[in-house]
Coordinates of C-alpha atoms and ligand atoms in Angstrom, one line a residue:
M1 CA 32.2 -21.1 -2.5
S2 CA 32.5 -24.6 -1.5
E3 CA 32.2 -27.3 -4.2
S4 CA 31.0 -29.8 -2.5
T5 CA 27.9 -31.6 -2.7
N6 CA 24.8 -30.1 -0.8
Q7 CA 24.9 -32.1 2.7
S8 CA 21.3 -31.9 3.3
W9 CA 20.4 -33.9 0.2
G10 CA 23.7 -34.8 -1.5
G11 CA 23.0 -38.9 -0.4
R12 CA 21.9 -39.9 -4.1
F13 CA 24.3 -37.8 -5.7
S14 CA 27.7 -38.9 -7.7
E15 CA 29.3 -35.9 -8.3
P16 CA 29.2 -32.5 -6.9
T17 CA 26.8 -29.4 -8.1
D18 CA 28.4 -27.5 -10.7
A19 CA 29.6 -24.1 -9.3
F20 CA 27.1 -21.9 -11.4
V21 CA 24.4 -23.9 -10.8
A22 CA 24.3 -23.9 -7.6
R23 CA 24.8 -19.9 -7.6
F24 CA 21.9 -19.9 -10.1
T25 CA 19.8 -22.2 -8.1
A26 CA 20.5 -20.9 -4.6
S27 CA 18.0 -18.1 -2.8
V28 CA 20.1 -17.2 0.3
D29 CA 21.1 -13.8 -1.0
F30 CA 17.6 -12.8 -0.9
D31 CA 15.7 -15.2 1.3
Q32 CA 17.9 -14.7 4.7
R33 CA 15.5 -11.7 5.0
M34 CA 13.2 -14.2 6.4
A35 CA 16.0 -15.9 8.7
Q36 CA 14.0 -14.8 12.2
H37 CA 10.7 -15.8 10.8
D38 CA 12.0 -19.4 9.7
I39 CA 13.4 -19.3 13.5
Q40 CA 10.3 -18.7 14.8
G41 CA 8.4 -21.2 12.9
S42 CA 11.6 -23.7 13.8
I43 CA 10.4 -23.5 17.5
A44 CA 7.0 -23.9 17.0
H45 CA 7.7 -27.0 14.9
A46 CA 10.1 -28.5 17.5
T47 CA 7.9 -27.6 20.4
M48 CA 5.0 -29.6 18.6
L49 CA 6.7 -32.6 17.4
A50 CA 8.1 -32.8 21.7
G51 CA 4.1 -32.7 22.6
V52 CA 3.3 -35.4 20.5
G53 CA 6.5 -37.3 21.5
V54 CA 8.3 -37.4 18.5
L55 CA 11.3 -35.6 20.0
S56 CA 12.1 -35.9 24.0
E57 CA 11.9 -32.7 26.0
E58 CA 15.6 -32.7 26.4
E59 CA 16.1 -32.6 22.4
R60 CA 13.8 -30.0 22.2
D61 CA 15.1 -27.3 24.6
V62 CA 18.7 -28.1 22.9
I63 CA 17.1 -27.3 19.7
I64 CA 15.1 -24.4 20.6
A65 CA 18.5 -23.3 22.4
G66 CA 20.8 -23.4 19.6
L67 CA 18.2 -21.7 17.5
K68 CA 18.0 -18.7 19.9
E69 CA 21.8 -18.6 19.5
I70 CA 21.5 -18.4 15.7
S71 CA 18.8 -15.8 15.9
E72 CA 21.2 -13.8 18.1
E73 CA 23.9 -14.3 15.7
I74 CA 22.1 -13.2 12.9
A75 CA 21.0 -10.1 14.3
R76 CA 24.4 -9.0 15.6
G77 CA 25.4 -9.5 12.1
E78 CA 27.7 -12.6 12.9
F79 CA 26.0 -15.2 10.6
E80 CA 28.1 -16.5 8.1
W81 CA 25.8 -17.4 4.8
S82 CA 26.9 -20.0 2.5
V83 CA 25.9 -20.1 -1.0
A84 CA 26.8 -23.7 -1.2
L85 CA 23.8 -23.8 1.3
E86 CA 21.1 -22.5 -1.3
D87 CA 18.6 -21.0 1.0
V88 CA 17.8 -19.6 4.4
H89 CA 16.6 -22.7 6.0
M90 CA 19.4 -25.2 4.7
N91 CA 21.5 -22.4 6.4
I92 CA 20.2 -22.3 9.7
E93 CA 19.6 -26.0 10.1
A94 CA 23.6 -26.6 9.2
R95 CA 24.4 -23.9 11.5
L96 CA 22.3 -25.6 14.2
T97 CA 24.1 -29.4 13.8
A98 CA 27.3 -27.7 13.7
K99 CA 26.5 -26.4 17.4
I100 CA 24.2 -28.9 19.1
G101 CA 25.3 -32.0 16.8
I102 CA 23.2 -34.7 15.7
T103 CA 20.2 -33.7 17.5
G104 CA 20.0 -30.7 15.1
K105 CA 19.6 -33.1 12.5
K106 CA 15.9 -34.2 13.9
L107 CA 14.5 -30.7 13.5
H108 CA 13.6 -31.5 10.3
T109 CA 11.0 -34.3 11.3
G110 CA 7.9 -34.1 9.8
R111 CA 8.4 -31.6 7.6
S112 CA 9.8 -30.5 4.0
R113 CA 11.3 -27.4 2.7
N114 CA 8.0 -27.1 0.8
D115 CA 5.7 -26.1 3.9
Q116 CA 8.8 -24.5 5.9
V117 CA 9.2 -21.8 3.2
A118 CA 5.0 -21.3 2.4
T119 CA 4.8 -20.7 6.2
D120 CA 8.1 -18.4 6.7
I121 CA 6.9 -16.4 3.8
R122 CA 3.3 -15.9 5.7
L123 CA 4.8 -15.0 9.1
Y124 CA 7.2 -12.4 7.2
L125 CA 4.4 -11.0 5.4
R126 CA 1.8 -11.0 8.2
D127 CA 4.6 -8.7 10.3
E128 CA 5.0 -6.6 7.1
I129 CA 1.2 -6.1 6.8
D130 CA 0.8 -5.2 10.2
A131 CA 3.5 -2.7 9.8
I132 CA 2.1 -0.9 6.4
D133 CA -1.2 -1.3 8.0
A134 CA -0.1 1.3 11.1
E135 CA 1.4 3.5 8.4
L136 CA -1.9 3.7 6.4
T137 CA -3.5 5.1 9.7
R138 CA -1.2 7.4 10.2
L139 CA -1.3 8.7 6.5
R140 CA -5.1 8.6 7.2
E141 CA -4.9 10.8 10.6
G142 CA -2.6 13.1 8.5
M143 CA -5.1 13.5 5.7
L144 CA -8.3 14.1 8.4
G145 CA -6.2 16.4 10.3
L146 CA -5.3 18.8 7.2
A147 CA -9.1 18.7 5.6
E148 CA -10.1 19.6 9.3
Q149 CA -7.6 22.6 9.0
E150 CA -8.8 23.5 5.4
A151 CA -12.5 22.6 5.7
D152 CA -13.0 26.4 4.7
T153 CA -10.6 27.0 2.0
I154 CA -12.0 27.2 -1.5
M155 CA -10.3 25.8 -4.4
P156 CA -11.5 25.1 -8.0
G157 CA -12.8 21.7 -8.5
F158 CA -11.7 20.1 -11.8
T159 CA -13.2 18.0 -14.2
H160 CA -11.0 17.2 -17.4
L161 CA -8.5 19.2 -15.5
Q162 CA -10.7 22.3 -16.4
S163 CA -12.1 24.8 -14.1
A164 CA -15.5 22.6 -12.7
Q165 CA -17.3 24.0 -9.7
P166 CA -15.7 25.4 -6.5
V167 CA -15.0 23.1 -3.5
T168 CA -13.2 23.0 -0.2
F169 CA -9.7 22.1 -0.1
G170 CA -10.8 19.8 2.6
H171 CA -13.5 18.1 1.0
H172 CA -10.5 17.1 -1.8
L173 CA -8.0 15.8 1.0
L174 CA -10.9 13.8 1.9
A175 CA -11.6 12.1 -1.1
W176 CA -7.6 11.4 -0.8
Q177 CA -8.8 9.5 2.6
E178 CA -11.1 7.6 1.3
M179 CA -8.9 5.7 -1.2
V180 CA -6.6 5.1 1.6
A181 CA -9.4 4.1 3.8
R182 CA -10.3 1.2 0.8
D183 CA -6.8 0.4 0.5
Q184 CA -6.5 -0.5 4.2
D185 CA -9.6 -2.6 4.1
R186 CA -8.2 -4.6 0.8
L187 CA -5.0 -5.3 3.0
R188 CA -6.8 -6.6 6.0
D189 CA -9.1 -8.6 4.2
C190 CA -5.6 -10.1 2.3
R191 CA -4.5 -10.5 6.1
V192 CA -7.6 -12.9 6.9
R193 CA -7.3 -15.1 3.8
M194 CA -3.1 -15.2 4.5
N195 CA -3.2 -16.2 8.1
V196 CA -3.3 -19.5 7.9
L197 CA -0.6 -22.6 8.7
P198 CA 0.8 -24.5 6.2
L199 CA 3.3 -26.5 8.0
G200 CA 2.3 -29.8 8.2
A201 CA 1.8 -30.5 4.4
A202 CA 5.5 -31.5 4.5
A203 CA 6.8 -32.3 0.6
L204 CA 3.2 -32.1 -0.5
A205 CA 1.1 -35.2 0.9
G206 CA 1.0 -34.8 4.6
T207 CA 3.4 -36.7 6.7
T208 CA 3.5 -40.3 8.8
F209 CA 4.4 -38.7 12.3
P210 CA 1.7 -38.1 14.9
I211 CA 2.0 -34.2 14.1
D212 CA -0.7 -31.8 16.0
R213 CA -1.3 -29.2 13.3
H214 CA -3.5 -27.3 15.9
V215 CA -0.8 -26.5 18.5
T216 CA 1.5 -25.4 15.4
S217 CA -0.8 -23.1 14.0
E218 CA -1.8 -21.5 17.9
L219 CA 1.8 -21.1 18.7
L220 CA 2.5 -19.5 15.2
G221 CA -0.7 -17.1 15.7
F222 CA -2.4 -18.5 12.9
D223 CA -6.4 -18.3 12.5
R224 CA -6.0 -22.4 11.7
P225 CA -3.9 -25.1 9.7
T226 CA -4.8 -24.8 6.2
E227 CA -6.9 -27.9 4.6
N228 CA -5.0 -29.3 1.7
S229 CA -1.4 -30.4 1.7
L230 CA -1.3 -29.7 -1.9
D231 CA -2.5 -26.6 -2.1
S232 CA -0.4 -25.6 1.0
V233 CA 2.8 -25.9 -0.7
S234 CA 2.1 -24.9 -3.9
D235 CA -0.3 -22.0 -3.8
R236 CA 1.0 -18.0 -4.0
D237 CA -1.8 -16.2 -4.2
F238 CA -2.1 -14.7 -0.8
A239 CA 1.3 -12.9 -2.2
I240 CA -0.4 -12.1 -5.5
E241 CA -3.7 -10.7 -3.2
F242 CA -0.8 -8.6 -1.4
T243 CA 0.4 -7.4 -4.4
S244 CA -2.6 -6.2 -6.2
F245 CA -3.4 -4.3 -3.0
A246 CA 0.1 -2.5 -3.0
S247 CA -0.8 -1.9 -6.9
L248 CA -4.3 -0.1 -5.8
L249 CA -2.4 1.9 -3.2
M250 CA 0.7 2.9 -5.5
M251 CA -2.4 3.8 -8.1
H252 CA -3.8 6.3 -5.5
L253 CA -0.6 7.4 -4.3
S254 CA 0.4 8.1 -7.8
R255 CA -2.5 10.0 -8.6
M256 CA -2.0 12.4 -5.3
S257 CA 1.3 12.8 -6.3
E258 CA 0.5 14.0 -9.6
E259 CA -1.9 16.7 -8.0
L260 CA 1.0 17.4 -5.7
V261 CA 3.4 18.2 -8.2
L262 CA 1.1 20.2 -10.1
W263 CA 0.0 22.2 -7.1
T264 CA 3.8 23.1 -6.3
S265 CA 4.2 24.6 -9.8
A266 CA 4.5 28.4 -10.8
Q267 CA 1.6 27.6 -12.7
F268 CA -1.0 26.4 -10.0
D269 CA 1.1 27.4 -7.3
F270 CA -1.7 26.0 -4.3
I271 CA 0.3 24.8 -1.7
D272 CA 3.5 25.0 -0.3
L273 CA 5.8 21.6 0.2
P274 CA 8.4 22.1 3.3
D275 CA 12.1 21.9 1.6
R276 CA 13.1 19.0 3.4
F277 CA 10.7 17.3 0.9
C278 CA 12.2 18.7 -2.2
T279 CA 15.5 19.0 -4.1
G280 CA 17.1 21.5 -5.9
S281 CA 18.7 21.7 -9.1
S282 CA 22.4 22.2 -10.0
I283 CA 22.0 24.1 -12.5
M284 CA 18.7 26.2 -12.2
P285 CA 19.4 28.3 -8.9
Q286 CA 15.5 29.0 -9.1
K287 CA 14.4 25.6 -8.9
K288 CA 12.9 23.7 -5.6
N289 CA 11.3 20.1 -7.4
P290 CA 8.8 18.1 -5.6
D291 CA 10.7 15.1 -5.8
V292 CA 8.9 13.1 -3.4
P293 CA 5.9 12.7 -4.9
E294 CA 7.5 12.4 -8.3
L295 CA 9.4 9.4 -7.0
V296 CA 6.3 8.1 -5.7
R297 CA 4.6 8.4 -8.9
G298 CA 7.4 6.6 -10.7
K299 CA 7.6 3.7 -8.3
T300 CA 4.4 2.4 -9.0
G301 CA 5.1 1.3 -12.4
R302 CA 7.9 -1.6 -10.5
V303 CA 4.9 -2.5 -8.4
Y304 CA 2.6 -3.4 -11.0
G305 CA 5.4 -5.0 -12.4
H306 CA 5.8 -7.0 -9.9
L307 CA 2.0 -7.9 -9.7
M308 CA 2.3 -9.0 -13.2
S309 CA 5.6 -11.2 -12.5
L310 CA 3.9 -13.3 -9.7
L311 CA 0.8 -13.6 -11.8
T312 CA 3.1 -15.1 -14.2
L313 CA 4.8 -16.9 -11.8
M314 CA 1.7 -18.9 -11.0
K315 CA 0.2 -19.2 -14.3
S316 CA -0.1 -23.0 -15.4
Q317 CA 2.0 -24.4 -12.6
P318 CA 0.8 -27.9 -11.8
L319 CA 0.7 -29.2 -8.4
A320 CA 2.2 -29.1 -6.2
Y321 CA 5.6 -27.3 -4.9
N322 CA 8.0 -26.3 -8.1
K323 CA 10.9 -24.3 -7.6
D324 CA 9.4 -21.7 -10.0
N325 CA 7.8 -20.8 -6.7
Q326 CA 11.5 -19.4 -5.4
E327 CA 10.7 -16.6 -7.7
D328 CA 8.3 -15.6 -5.5
K329 CA 10.4 -13.5 -3.1
E330 CA 12.4 -10.7 -4.9
P331 CA 9.0 -9.3 -6.3
L332 CA 7.2 -9.7 -3.0
F333 CA 10.4 -8.2 -1.0
D334 CA 10.6 -5.2 -3.1
T335 CA 6.8 -4.3 -2.9
I336 CA 7.1 -4.1 0.4
D337 CA 10.1 -2.1 0.3
T338 CA 8.3 -0.1 -2.0
V339 CA 5.1 0.4 -0.2
R340 CA 6.7 1.0 3.1
G341 CA 8.8 3.8 1.8
S342 CA 6.3 5.7 -0.3
L343 CA 3.8 5.2 2.8
R344 CA 6.4 6.7 5.3
A345 CA 7.3 9.6 2.6
F346 CA 3.6 10.2 2.4
A347 CA 2.9 10.1 5.7
D348 CA 5.3 12.4 7.1
M349 CA 4.5 15.1 4.0
I350 CA 0.8 15.3 4.2
P351 CA 0.7 17.3 7.7
A352 CA 3.4 19.5 6.3
I353 CA 1.7 20.8 3.4
R354 CA 1.1 24.5 3.7
A355 CA -2.3 25.7 1.7
K356 CA -1.7 28.9 0.0
S357 CA -5.6 29.7 0.4
D358 CA -5.5 33.1 -1.6
N359 CA -4.3 31.6 -5.0
M360 CA -6.6 28.6 -4.7
Y361 CA -9.5 31.2 -3.8
A362 CA -8.3 33.6 -7.2
S363 CA -8.0 30.0 -9.0
A364 CA -11.6 29.5 -8.6
S365 CA -13.1 32.8 -9.0
K366 CA -11.6 32.2 -12.6
G367 CA -13.1 30.0 -15.4
F368 CA -16.8 30.3 -14.4
A369 CA -17.2 27.6 -11.9
T370 CA -20.4 29.3 -10.3
A371 CA -22.1 28.7 -13.7
T372 CA -24.0 25.6 -12.6
D373 CA -25.2 27.4 -9.5
L374 CA -26.7 30.2 -11.6
A375 CA -28.4 27.4 -13.5
D376 CA -29.8 25.7 -10.6
Y377 CA -31.1 29.3 -9.4
L378 CA -33.3 29.9 -12.4
V379 CA -34.6 25.8 -12.0
R380 CA -35.4 27.0 -8.6
K381 CA -37.2 30.4 -10.0
G382 CA -39.0 27.8 -12.4
V383 CA -37.0 27.7 -15.6
A384 CA -36.5 24.1 -17.1
F385 CA -33.2 22.9 -16.8
R386 CA -32.4 23.0 -20.4
D387 CA -33.5 26.5 -20.7
A388 CA -31.4 27.4 -17.5
H389 CA -28.5 25.7 -19.4
E390 CA -29.1 28.1 -22.7
I391 CA -29.2 31.3 -20.8
V392 CA -26.1 30.6 -18.6
G393 CA -24.4 29.7 -21.4
K394 CA -25.1 32.9 -23.0
S395 CA -23.9 34.8 -20.0
V396 CA -20.6 32.8 -19.9
A397 CA -20.0 33.8 -23.4
F398 CA -20.4 37.6 -22.7
G399 CA -18.3 36.9 -19.7
I400 CA -15.7 35.8 -21.7
E401 CA -16.1 38.7 -24.2
Q402 CA -16.0 41.1 -21.3
Q403 CA -13.3 39.4 -19.1
R404 CA -15.4 39.1 -16.4
D405 CA -17.0 36.2 -14.3
L406 CA -20.4 36.0 -13.4
S407 CA -20.3 37.6 -9.9
E408 CA -18.5 40.2 -11.1
M409 CA -21.7 41.0 -13.7
T410 CA -24.2 43.7 -12.6
L411 CA -27.6 43.0 -12.3
A412 CA -28.7 44.4 -15.5
E413 CA -26.4 42.8 -17.1
L414 CA -27.4 39.1 -16.2
Q415 CA -31.1 40.2 -16.6
Q416 CA -30.0 40.7 -20.6
F417 CA -30.3 36.7 -20.8
S418 CA -33.2 36.7 -18.3
D419 CA -35.6 38.8 -16.8
T420 CA -36.1 36.1 -14.1
I421 CA -32.6 36.9 -12.3
E422 CA -33.0 39.0 -9.3
Q423 CA -30.7 41.0 -6.9
D424 CA -30.7 37.5 -4.8
V425 CA -28.4 36.0 -7.8
F426 CA -25.7 37.3 -5.8
D427 CA -26.0 35.0 -3.2
V428 CA -25.4 32.2 -5.3
L429 CA -23.1 33.7 -7.2
T430 CA -20.2 33.7 -4.5
L431 CA -18.0 30.7 -3.9
E432 CA -18.6 30.7 -0.6
G433 CA -22.5 30.2 -1.8
S434 CA -21.8 28.1 -4.1
V435 CA -19.7 25.5 -1.7
A436 CA -22.6 25.9 1.2
A437 CA -25.4 25.3 -0.8
R438 CA -23.9 21.6 -1.4
N439 CA -24.7 20.8 2.2
H440 CA -25.7 16.8 2.2
I441 CA -23.6 14.0 3.2
G442 CA -20.7 13.4 0.5
G443 CA -21.2 17.0 -0.4
T444 CA -18.4 19.7 -0.2
A445 CA -20.1 22.5 2.4
P446 CA -17.4 22.8 4.8
N447 CA -19.9 21.6 7.9
Q448 CA -20.2 18.5 5.8
V449 CA -16.2 18.3 5.8
R450 CA -16.3 18.7 9.0
A451 CA -18.8 15.7 10.0
A452 CA -17.2 13.4 7.6
V453 CA -13.9 13.9 9.3
Q454 CA -15.7 13.3 12.5
R455 CA -17.0 10.1 11.0
A456 CA -13.8 8.9 9.4
R457 CA -12.2 9.5 12.9
D458 CA -14.5 7.4 14.9
A459 CA -14.2 4.5 11.8
L460 CA -10.8 4.7 12.2
A461 CA -11.0 4.8 16.3
S462 CA -13.4 1.5 16.2
R463 CA -10.7 -0.6 13.8
A464 CA -8.1 -0.2 15.5
Ligands
LIG1 N1 14.3 -21.8 -1.6 C1 13.0 -22.7 -1.9 C2 12.0 -21.7 -2.4 O1 12.3 -20.4 -1.9 C3 12.8 -23.5 -0.5 C4 12.1 -24.5 -0.5 C5 12.8 -25.5 -1.9 N2 12.1 -26.7 -2.0 C6 12.7 -27.5 -2.8 N3 12.0 -28.9 -2.9 N4 13.4 -27.4 -3.7 O2 11.2 -22.0 -2.7

């Protein structure tokens, strides 16, 4: 590593930066990830500067040609990053000057690394948001496809992880889809607030050059320039908002993961995950472990951690830019990588789930899942709900003793508990009758599941 003082700001220094301090304060190892967006921002800045007469057209053209060459060097992996040059911004600027000479030094006119980095993060994050948005759509489509396919498949619905009432597997999958749909809404909200241009704020107060921020904003695809220069260079609330979205998404994926892990166990045996999403054990030959959902469940923790890091990073920071903010990148980047990896795994895996419908059905037949249906039946025949509850409770106790479900009892046996019960009771005691009866918007009836799939597809198509 070079011992010399950084050429970009060394003018007032009388000794070189301590070698350890140079390494300690450098960010190039991680912020080089934003290199292409830094160049994109610089090209727009140079274009705007030429438009307002601060650069000549020749200077603009030489700068842009140099930046494009650097962009290719980076893409080819040939660019030599230097820790002595601290960060991505100064590495690229130094390379530009090495290539085109003195004109390269004019690029930084009317801007600062403070507004530059705030712009780069937004440009970079915006592309990542769009990629994540597409993956969310793919995941939702996969869930809807499987929900449609399994609209008639009956499984036990749980509360307290105890068998509660029968539901359809399609209905369960649509619950997942709703969670992801809200996450996608939150991501889009975050993008709206993030998509404003901080460039032009310069170090903190703006610049004395006659810049046109509307031009730069338009060139970079932002909705408008930011309103306040101090705020522009300092706040990272947009990164916190993105990480909040990511935390909620991971929370949802962890819940789905937990269910997938349970369902693939020998004890539940509700689904089969294809071998390509699982791994074996080096000692137990029979094992097929649901590693992908387990890992996604585990990765939720690091995203929550990054949210707390970013909140704490911003806490109590005085205006305007502080070096603290350099610490925003690693948590943000790792959040992006974790979310993209987890979403890719889920979007690939969900459509490949195979339901073991016979096992689901057998499980739903145990645990007196139609007890509420019997109570509702009695109420329809004029019994007060509390009395009906009592009658069914006694029937269930009898069933536990006899080791038989309600639907497996004879009419005479059921009539011991209430003479209101008649032959038509068996229509509601079947699992099919139970799910079909919940026939309203948001209910588990198979035709409602199919209608909900259609509505969700229409909503996806209208927002794509
Ligand atoms: N690497 C810095 C960051 O990530 C760029 C801005 C540096 N500005 C400064 N005044 N030192 O925040």
